[in-house]
PDB file of C-alpha atoms in Angstrom:
ATOM      1  CA  UNK Q   1      17.186 -13.700 -15.986  1.00 68.00           C
ATOM      2  CA  UNK Q   2      19.099 -14.312 -12.564  1.00 73.00           C
ATOM      3  CA  UNK Q   3      21.532 -11.778 -11.023  1.00 76.00           C
ATOM      4  CA  UNK Q   4      24.571 -13.592 -12.267  1.00 76.00           C
ATOM      5  CA  UNK Q   5      23.148 -12.940 -15.808  1.00 80.00           C
ATOM      6  CA  UNK Q   6      22.587  -9.476 -15.342  1.00 82.00           C
ATOM      7  CA  UNK Q   7      26.187  -8.999 -13.714  1.00 83.00           C
ATOM      8  CA  UNK Q   8      27.553 -10.551 -16.937  1.00 85.00           C
ATOM      9  CA  UNK Q   9      25.814  -8.417 -19.393  1.00 84.00           C
ATOM     10  CA  UNK Q  10      26.353  -5.319 -17.247  1.00 84.00           C
ATOM     11  CA  UNK Q  11      30.157  -6.201 -17.076  1.00 85.00           C
ATOM     12  CA  UNK Q  12      30.361  -6.546 -20.845  1.00 86.00           C
ATOM     13  CA  UNK Q  13      28.436  -3.557 -21.660  1.00 85.00           C
ATOM     14  CA  UNK Q  14      30.744  -1.442 -19.230  1.00 86.00           C
ATOM     15  CA  UNK Q  15      33.704  -2.880 -21.135  1.00 85.00           C
ATOM     16  CA  UNK Q  16      32.159  -1.468 -24.238  1.00 87.00           C
ATOM     17  CA  UNK Q  17      32.085   1.905 -22.800  1.00 82.00           C
ATOM     18  CA  UNK Q  18      28.454   2.112 -22.076  1.00 86.00           C
ATOM     19  CA  UNK Q  19      27.318   4.551 -19.150  1.00 88.00           C
ATOM     20  CA  UNK Q  20      25.381   3.131 -16.280  1.00 87.00           C
ATOM     21  CA  UNK Q  21      22.397   4.967 -16.987  1.00 86.00           C
ATOM     22  CA  UNK Q  22      22.269   3.897 -20.766  1.00 88.00           C
ATOM     23  CA  UNK Q  23      22.689   0.340 -19.509  1.00 87.00           C
ATOM     24  CA  UNK Q  24      19.839   0.883 -16.728  1.00 84.00           C
ATOM     25  CA  UNK Q  25      17.398   2.160 -19.675  1.00 85.00           C
ATOM     26  CA  UNK Q  26      18.263  -1.023 -21.724  1.00 85.00           C
ATOM     27  CA  UNK Q  27      17.489  -3.238 -19.057  1.00 83.00           C
ATOM     28  CA  UNK Q  28      14.256  -1.491 -18.184  1.00 81.00           C
ATOM     29  CA  UNK Q  29      12.702  -1.700 -21.605  1.00 82.00           C
ATOM     30  CA  UNK Q  30      13.819  -5.189 -22.174  1.00 83.00           C
ATOM     31  CA  UNK Q  31      12.952  -6.699 -18.580  1.00 81.00           C
ATOM     32  CA  UNK Q  32      10.559  -4.372 -17.007  1.00 74.00           C
ATOM     33  CA  UNK Q  33       9.456  -6.803 -14.219  1.00 73.00           C
ATOM     34  CA  UNK Q  34      12.983  -8.119 -13.198  1.00 74.00           C
ATOM     35  CA  UNK Q  35      15.622  -5.388 -14.160  1.00 72.00           C
ATOM     36  CA  UNK Q  36      17.875  -4.426 -11.309  1.00 79.00           C
ATOM     37  CA  UNK Q  37      17.557  -1.099  -9.958  1.00 80.00           C
ATOM     38  CA  UNK Q  38      19.977   1.812 -10.730  1.00 81.00           C
ATOM     39  CA  UNK Q  39      21.428   1.932  -7.475  1.00 81.00           C
ATOM     40  CA  UNK Q  40      22.278  -1.789  -7.702  1.00 83.00           C
ATOM     41  CA  UNK Q  41      23.936  -1.170 -11.175  1.00 85.00           C
ATOM     42  CA  UNK Q  42      26.052   1.733  -9.526  1.00 85.00           C
ATOM     43  CA  UNK Q  43      27.014  -0.461  -6.625  1.00 84.00           C
ATOM     44  CA  UNK Q  44      28.124  -3.212  -9.179  1.00 84.00           C
ATOM     45  CA  UNK Q  45      30.130  -0.484 -11.112  1.00 85.00           C
ATOM     46  CA  UNK Q  46      31.861   0.435  -8.133  1.00 86.00           C
ATOM     47  CA  UNK Q  47      32.914  -3.247  -7.293  1.00 84.00           C
ATOM     48  CA  UNK Q  48      33.991  -3.657 -10.963  1.00 84.00           C
ATOM     49  CA  UNK Q  49      36.382  -0.663 -10.374  1.00 83.00           C
ATOM     50  CA  UNK Q  50      37.808  -2.330  -7.356  1.00 80.00           C
ATOM     51  CA  UNK Q  51      38.304  -5.559  -9.114  1.00 80.00           C
ATOM     52  CA  UNK Q  52      35.610  -7.502  -7.813  1.00 78.00           C
ATOM     53  CA  UNK Q  53      34.101  -9.385 -10.574  1.00 74.00           C
ATOM     54  CA  UNK Q  54      32.423 -12.161  -8.880  1.00 77.00           C
ATOM     55  CA  UNK Q  55      29.138 -12.908 -10.653  1.00 70.00           C
ATOM     56  CA  UNK Q  56      27.617 -14.862  -8.017  1.00 70.00           C
ATOM     57  CA  UNK Q  57      25.747 -13.353  -4.982  1.00 62.00           C
ATOM     58  CA  UNK Q  58      27.859 -13.033  -1.682  1.00 63.00           C
ATOM     59  CA  UNK Q  59      26.506 -15.865   0.909  1.00 62.00           C
ATOM     60  CA  UNK Q  60      25.017 -14.169   3.832  1.00 58.00           C
ATOM     61  CA  UNK Q  61      23.604 -15.716   7.030  1.00 57.00           C
ATOM     62  CA  UNK Q  62      20.503 -13.514   6.810  1.00 56.00           C
ATOM     63  CA  UNK Q  63      17.918 -13.030   9.385  1.00 57.00           C
ATOM     64  CA  UNK Q  64      16.672 -16.140  11.469  1.00 54.00           C
ATOM     65  CA  UNK Q  65      13.858 -18.015   9.927  1.00 55.00           C
ATOM     66  CA  UNK Q  66      12.065 -17.923  13.243  1.00 57.00           C
ATOM     67  CA  UNK Q  67      12.132 -15.378  16.182  1.00 60.00           C
ATOM     68  CA  UNK Q  68      12.176 -18.577  18.753  1.00 69.00           C
ATOM     69  CA  UNK Q  69      15.451 -17.438  20.377  1.00 72.00           C
ATOM     70  CA  UNK Q  70      16.604 -18.254  24.052  1.00 78.00           C
ATOM     71  CA  UNK Q  71      16.270 -14.716  24.740  1.00 77.00           C
ATOM     72  CA  UNK Q  72      12.841 -14.202  23.724  1.00 75.00           C
ATOM     73  CA  UNK Q  73      11.752 -17.355  25.222  1.00 82.00           C
ATOM     74  CA  UNK Q  74      13.319 -15.839  28.573  1.00 84.00           C
ATOM     75  CA  UNK Q  75      11.425 -12.647  28.142  1.00 80.00           C
ATOM     76  CA  UNK Q  76       8.049 -14.245  27.591  1.00 82.00           C
ATOM     77  CA  UNK Q  77       8.473 -16.617  30.687  1.00 86.00           C
ATOM     78  CA  UNK Q  78       9.204 -13.582  32.878  1.00 85.00           C
ATOM     79  CA  UNK Q  79       6.245 -11.735  31.591  1.00 83.00           C
ATOM     80  CA  UNK Q  80       3.950 -14.723  32.287  1.00 85.00           C
ATOM     81  CA  UNK Q  81       5.639 -15.337  35.748  1.00 87.00           C
ATOM     82  CA  UNK Q  82       4.925 -11.905  36.613  1.00 85.00           C
ATOM     83  CA  UNK Q  83       1.108 -11.892  35.638  1.00 84.00           C
ATOM     84  CA  UNK Q  84      -0.220 -15.453  34.827  1.00 84.00           C
ATOM     85  CA  UNK Q  85      -3.355 -14.153  33.584  1.00 85.00           C
ATOM     86  CA  UNK Q  86      -1.616 -12.046  30.708  1.00 82.00           C
ATOM     87  CA  UNK Q  87      -3.015 -12.700  27.303  1.00 84.00           C
ATOM     88  CA  UNK Q  88      -1.190 -13.490  24.270  1.00 80.00           C
ATOM     89  CA  UNK Q  89      -2.189 -10.194  22.721  1.00 77.00           C
ATOM     90  CA  UNK Q  90      -0.764  -8.295  25.975  1.00 80.00           C
ATOM     91  CA  UNK Q  91       2.607 -10.283  25.423  1.00 77.00           C
ATOM     92  CA  UNK Q  92       2.687  -9.316  22.053  1.00 72.00           C
ATOM     93  CA  UNK Q  93       2.187  -5.769  22.934  1.00 72.00           C
ATOM     94  CA  UNK Q  94       4.963  -5.909  25.812  1.00 71.00           C
ATOM     95  CA  UNK Q  95       7.280  -7.294  23.306  1.00 68.00           C
ATOM     96  CA  UNK Q  96       6.185  -4.736  20.545  1.00 67.00           C
ATOM     97  CA  UNK Q  97       5.656  -7.611  18.222  1.00 65.00           C
ATOM     98  CA  UNK Q  98       2.322  -6.314  17.088  1.00 60.00           C
ATOM     99  CA  UNK Q  99       3.356  -2.949  15.869  1.00 66.00           C
ATOM    100  CA  UNK Q 100       6.692  -4.235  14.377  1.00 73.00           C
ATOM    101  CA  UNK Q 101       4.599  -6.856  12.379  1.00 75.00           C
ATOM    102  CA  UNK Q 102       2.192  -4.163  11.105  1.00 75.00           C
ATOM    103  CA  UNK Q 103       5.036  -1.988  10.172  1.00 78.00           C
ATOM    104  CA  UNK Q 104       6.580  -4.782   8.129  1.00 82.00           C
ATOM    105  CA  UNK Q 105       3.166  -5.468   6.439  1.00 82.00           C
ATOM    106  CA  UNK Q 106       2.752  -1.781   5.758  1.00 80.00           C
ATOM    107  CA  UNK Q 107       6.075  -1.519   3.982  1.00 82.00           C
ATOM    108  CA  UNK Q 108       5.510  -4.522   1.857  1.00 85.00           C
ATOM    109  CA  UNK Q 109       1.901  -2.834   0.789  1.00 80.00           C
ATOM    110  CA  UNK Q 110       3.586   0.271   0.117  1.00 79.00           C
ATOM    111  CA  UNK Q 111       6.324  -1.501  -2.211  1.00 83.00           C
ATOM    112  CA  UNK Q 112       3.556  -3.520  -3.837  1.00 82.00           C
ATOM    113  CA  UNK Q 113       1.647  -0.232  -4.553  1.00 76.00           C
ATOM    114  CA  UNK Q 114       4.901   1.229  -6.127  1.00 78.00           C
ATOM    115  CA  UNK Q 115       5.257  -1.721  -8.103  1.00 80.00           C
ATOM    116  CA  UNK Q 116       1.801  -1.485  -9.450  1.00 77.00           C
ATOM    117  CA  UNK Q 117       1.962   2.184 -10.367  1.00 71.00           C
ATOM    118  CA  UNK Q 118       5.543   2.985 -11.152  1.00 70.00           C
ATOM    119  CA  UNK Q 119       5.964   6.222 -12.410  1.00 67.00           C
ATOM    120  CA  UNK Q 120       2.579   7.251 -11.463  1.00 67.00           C
ATOM    121  CA  UNK Q 121       2.921   6.612  -7.707  1.00 67.00           C
ATOM    122  CA  UNK Q 122       4.182   9.938  -6.961  1.00 69.00           C
ATOM    123  CA  UNK Q 123       3.344  12.193 -10.054  1.00 67.00           C
ATOM    124  CA  UNK Q 124      -0.293  11.357 -10.690  1.00 62.00           C
ATOM    125  CA  UNK Q 125      -1.945   9.037  -8.253  1.00 74.00           C
ATOM    126  CA  UNK Q 126      -0.994  10.105  -4.752  1.00 83.00           C
ATOM    127  CA  UNK Q 127      -3.069  12.743  -2.993  1.00 89.00           C
ATOM    128  CA  UNK Q 128      -1.575  13.862   0.303  1.00 89.00           C
ATOM    129  CA  UNK Q 129      -4.030  15.135   2.936  1.00 92.00           C
ATOM    130  CA  UNK Q 130      -3.678  16.617   6.375  1.00 91.00           C
ATOM    131  CA  UNK Q 131      -5.090  19.342   8.558  1.00 92.00           C
ATOM    132  CA  UNK Q 132      -3.555  21.703  11.042  1.00 91.00           C
ATOM    133  CA  UNK Q 133      -4.670  24.493  13.691  1.00 88.00           C
ATOM    134  CA  UNK Q 134      -3.812  28.225  12.373  1.00 86.00           C
ATOM    135  CA  UNK Q 135      -3.965  30.583  15.101  1.00 79.00           C
ATOM    136  CA  UNK Q 136      -5.305  33.958  14.340  1.00 77.00           C
ATOM    137  CA  UNK Q 137      -2.972  35.868  17.271  1.00 66.00           C
ATOM    138  CA  UNK Q 138       0.689  36.446  16.468  1.00 59.00           C
ATOM    139  CA  UNK Q 139       3.019  38.689  18.171  1.00 56.00           C
ATOM    140  CA  UNK Q 140       6.397  39.937  16.430  1.00 52.00           C
ATOM    141  CA  UNK Q 141       9.551  38.593  18.100  1.00 50.00           C
ATOM    142  CA  UNK Q 142      11.537  41.525  19.509  1.00 52.00           C
ATOM    143  CA  UNK Q 143      14.828  39.755  19.144  1.00 56.00           C
ATOM    144  CA  UNK Q 144      15.930  37.639  16.468  1.00 59.00           C
ATOM    145  CA  UNK Q 145      19.249  36.246  15.033  1.00 61.00           C
ATOM    146  CA  UNK Q 146      20.586  38.284  12.157  1.00 64.00           C
ATOM    147  CA  UNK Q 147      23.868  39.079  10.439  1.00 68.00           C
ATOM    148  CA  UNK Q 148      26.012  41.822  12.200  1.00 67.00           C
ATOM    149  CA  UNK Q 149      25.735  44.180   9.171  1.00 70.00           C
ATOM    150  CA  UNK Q 150      22.142  43.201   8.146  1.00 65.00           C
ATOM    151  CA  UNK Q 151      18.847  44.753   8.913  1.00 66.00           C
ATOM    152  CA  UNK Q 152      16.490  44.040  11.944  1.00 60.00           C
ATOM    153  CA  UNK Q 153      13.990  41.390  10.993  1.00 61.00           C
ATOM    154  CA  UNK Q 154      10.638  40.657  12.599  1.00 58.00           C
ATOM    155  CA  UNK Q 155       9.459  37.193  12.562  1.00 57.00           C
ATOM    156  CA  UNK Q 156       5.877  36.198  13.814  1.00 56.00           C
ATOM    157  CA  UNK Q 157       5.667  34.084  16.926  1.00 56.00           C
ATOM    158  CA  UNK Q 158       2.386  31.953  17.210  1.00 53.00           C
ATOM    159  CA  UNK Q 159       0.531  32.536  20.352  1.00 55.00           C
ATOM    160  CA  UNK Q 160      -1.910  29.652  21.334  1.00 54.00           C
ATOM    161  CA  UNK Q 161      -5.064  31.152  22.002  1.00 56.00           C
ATOM    162  CA  UNK Q 162      -8.840  30.268  21.646  1.00 59.00           C
ATOM    163  CA  UNK Q 163      -8.790  32.167  18.278  1.00 77.00           C
ATOM    164  CA  UNK Q 164      -7.810  29.630  15.965  1.00 85.00           C
ATOM    165  CA  UNK Q 165      -9.250  27.844  12.554  1.00 90.00           C
ATOM    166  CA  UNK Q 166      -8.321  24.424  11.405  1.00 92.00           C
ATOM    167  CA  UNK Q 167      -7.616  24.207   7.819  1.00 94.00           C
ATOM    168  CA  UNK Q 168      -7.826  20.920   5.750  1.00 95.00           C
ATOM    169  CA  UNK Q 169      -5.707  20.650   2.947  1.00 95.00           C
ATOM    170  CA  UNK Q 170      -4.837  17.981   0.202  1.00 93.00           C
ATOM    171  CA  UNK Q 171      -2.571  18.142  -3.027  1.00 92.00           C
ATOM    172  CA  UNK Q 172      -1.388  15.930  -5.724  1.00 89.00           C
ATOM    173  CA  UNK Q 173       2.381  16.616  -6.948  1.00 83.00           C
ATOM    174  CA  UNK Q 174       2.344  16.488 -10.520  1.00 77.00           C
ATOM    175  CA  UNK Q 175       0.217  17.714 -12.050  1.00 82.00           C
ATOM    176  CA  UNK Q 176      -0.687  20.106  -8.981  1.00 87.00           C
ATOM    177  CA  UNK Q 177      -3.845  20.032  -7.735  1.00 91.00           C
ATOM    178  CA  UNK Q 178      -4.770  21.716  -4.319  1.00 93.00           C
ATOM    179  CA  UNK Q 179      -7.903  21.496  -2.279  1.00 94.00           C
ATOM    180  CA  UNK Q 180      -8.071  23.643   0.871  1.00 95.00           C
ATOM    181  CA  UNK Q 181     -11.123  23.976   3.224  1.00 94.00           C
ATOM    182  CA  UNK Q 182     -11.239  26.033   6.630  1.00 94.00           C
ATOM    183  CA  UNK Q 183     -13.464  24.918   9.363  1.00 93.00           C
ATOM    184  CA  UNK Q 184     -15.537  27.173  11.533  1.00 90.00           C
ATOM    185  CA  UNK Q 185     -13.457  29.039  13.866  1.00 85.00           C
ATOM    186  CA  UNK Q 186     -12.623  26.781  16.946  1.00 81.00           C
ATOM    187  CA  UNK Q 187     -13.935  23.575  15.247  1.00 88.00           C
ATOM    188  CA  UNK Q 188     -11.804  20.512  15.074  1.00 90.00           C
ATOM    189  CA  UNK Q 189     -11.872  17.851  12.341  1.00 91.00           C
ATOM    190  CA  UNK Q 190     -14.171  14.944  12.935  1.00 92.00           C
ATOM    191  CA  UNK Q 191     -15.374  12.167  11.050  1.00 92.00           C
ATOM    192  CA  UNK Q 192     -18.317  14.203   9.420  1.00 93.00           C
ATOM    193  CA  UNK Q 193     -16.067  17.221   8.300  1.00 94.00           C
ATOM    194  CA  UNK Q 194     -13.583  14.774   6.893  1.00 94.00           C
ATOM    195  CA  UNK Q 195     -16.240  12.931   4.827  1.00 94.00           C
ATOM    196  CA  UNK Q 196     -17.395  16.371   3.691  1.00 95.00           C
ATOM    197  CA  UNK Q 197     -14.039  17.394   2.881  1.00 95.00           C
ATOM    198  CA  UNK Q 198     -13.436  14.266   0.563  1.00 94.00           C
ATOM    199  CA  UNK Q 199     -16.715  14.773  -1.269  1.00 94.00           C
ATOM    200  CA  UNK Q 200     -15.801  18.463  -1.855  1.00 94.00           C
ATOM    201  CA  UNK Q 201     -12.288  17.528  -3.065  1.00 94.00           C
ATOM    202  CA  UNK Q 202     -13.704  15.068  -5.531  1.00 92.00           C
ATOM    203  CA  UNK Q 203     -16.100  17.648  -6.932  1.00 93.00           C
ATOM    204  CA  UNK Q 204     -13.469  20.179  -7.071  1.00 94.00           C
ATOM    205  CA  UNK Q 205     -10.640  17.792  -8.980  1.00 93.00           C
ATOM    206  CA  UNK Q 206     -13.759  16.857 -11.291  1.00 91.00           C
ATOM    207  CA  UNK Q 207     -14.251  20.676 -12.064  1.00 92.00           C
ATOM    208  CA  UNK Q 208     -10.891  21.723 -13.052  1.00 91.00           C
ATOM    209  CA  UNK Q 209     -10.414  23.078 -16.507  1.00 89.00           C
ATOM    210  CA  UNK Q 210      -7.525  20.681 -17.277  1.00 87.00           C
ATOM    211  CA  UNK Q 211      -5.867  17.599 -15.519  1.00 86.00           C
ATOM    212  CA  UNK Q 212      -9.304  16.374 -14.113  1.00 88.00           C
ATOM    213  CA  UNK Q 213      -9.401  13.318 -12.031  1.00 88.00           C
ATOM    214  CA  UNK Q 214     -11.673  11.458 -10.106  1.00 89.00           C
ATOM    215  CA  UNK Q 215     -11.367  10.780  -6.340  1.00 89.00           C
ATOM    216  CA  UNK Q 216     -11.341   6.956  -6.849  1.00 87.00           C
ATOM    217  CA  UNK Q 217      -8.266   7.290  -9.106  1.00 86.00           C
ATOM    218  CA  UNK Q 218      -5.936   8.703  -6.415  1.00 85.00           C
ATOM    219  CA  UNK Q 219      -4.053   7.113  -3.835  1.00 83.00           C
ATOM    220  CA  UNK Q 220      -4.793   8.757  -0.450  1.00 88.00           C
ATOM    221  CA  UNK Q 221      -2.128   9.289   1.839  1.00 86.00           C
ATOM    222  CA  UNK Q 222      -2.988  10.689   5.324  1.00 86.00           C
ATOM    223  CA  UNK Q 223      -2.046   9.789   8.933  1.00 84.00           C
ATOM    224  CA  UNK Q 224      -3.920   7.504  11.581  1.00 82.00           C
ATOM    225  CA  UNK Q 225      -5.641  10.318  13.568  1.00 84.00           C
ATOM    226  CA  UNK Q 226      -9.108   9.498  14.492  1.00 86.00           C
ATOM    227  CA  UNK Q 227     -11.106  11.291  11.857  1.00 89.00           C
ATOM    228  CA  UNK Q 228      -9.380   9.442   9.425  1.00 89.00           C
ATOM    229  CA  UNK Q 229      -9.731   6.123  10.832  1.00 86.00           C
ATOM    230  CA  UNK Q 230     -13.473   6.290  12.007  1.00 89.00           C
ATOM    231  CA  UNK Q 231     -15.798   3.645  10.662  1.00 90.00           C
ATOM    232  CA  UNK Q 232     -17.724   6.060   8.742  1.00 92.00           C
ATOM    233  CA  UNK Q 233     -14.909   7.487   7.001  1.00 92.00           C
ATOM    234  CA  UNK Q 234     -13.537   4.121   6.222  1.00 90.00           C
ATOM    235  CA  UNK Q 235     -17.049   3.011   4.990  1.00 92.00           C
ATOM    236  CA  UNK Q 236     -17.137   6.380   2.694  1.00 93.00           C
ATOM    237  CA  UNK Q 237     -13.904   5.573   1.096  1.00 91.00           C
ATOM    238  CA  UNK Q 238     -15.070   2.056   0.366  1.00 91.00           C
ATOM    239  CA  UNK Q 239     -18.286   3.187  -1.052  1.00 92.00           C
ATOM    240  CA  UNK Q 240     -16.449   5.921  -3.332  1.00 90.00           C
ATOM    241  CA  UNK Q 241     -13.907   3.054  -4.126  1.00 90.00           C
ATOM    242  CA  UNK Q 242     -11.063   5.181  -3.019  1.00 88.00           C
ATOM    243  CA  UNK Q 243      -7.638   3.465  -1.977  1.00 80.00           C
ATOM    244  CA  UNK Q 244      -5.713   4.760   1.003  1.00 83.00           C
ATOM    245  CA  UNK Q 245      -2.070   4.223   1.347  1.00 80.00           C
ATOM    246  CA  UNK Q 246      -1.793   2.294   4.749  1.00 73.00           C
ATOM    247  CA  UNK Q 247       0.149   3.882   7.430  1.00 74.00           C
ATOM    248  CA  UNK Q 248       2.180   2.011   9.879  1.00 71.00           C
ATOM    249  CA  UNK Q 249       1.220   2.557  13.696  1.00 66.00           C
ATOM    250  CA  UNK Q 250       2.425   5.372  15.753  1.00 61.00           C
ATOM    251  CA  UNK Q 251       5.990   4.458  17.489  1.00 47.00           C
ATOM    252  CA  UNK Q 252       5.512   3.915  21.162  1.00 42.00           C
ATOM    253  CA  UNK Q 253       6.493   6.742  23.565  1.00 35.00           C
TER     254      UNK Q 253
END
């Protein structure tokens, strides 16, 4: 069904005193692959309340089919005139084309993952992992903001010293599973400790009394730090058939 068909059906059901959530449930069960989202139905309901009953989509100019504009041509010409030895890759980096293209590709991949897994995307499959330094030495603040009639409150203030431990942690949301590993004091995470953490996490999740899950059944979500993107780490993930959620590149400073 096309958008005008959905809008016609939605308008009729609204006139029959059905709620937006009820109509959304009917469409979801009948057209699981092409149903309009709940936010779309809510927007249509608002338009109908305002007397806008047009069934066709509004015509919009949309984004240009290509990025070849006079402004971009002039920018590239200035870059090449300033440095005739500049490569096409360097030009793309100067124009931030490479990162923008990669971010769009990342968003498309995330959308496809969500469409493939639907309700399981956040609740069952997604394994979020990160690591951080925890400092041993902390001092209490002598002055803190408090209510005029409230009691004095002491809060810890982290003092970044050599006495620190890196903690690796991963978790799934629902059902809740947690895997925490402390590295030796003062030791930072690298590709070897990351691989060992993944191997240990897989064993822990299989040893649970309930809600067991294999590591390869998880969607691994972490950032682009070097231990995560190292060749050995990526090869281990491929060998264990673990699917990482692609991350967009860091924003330029």
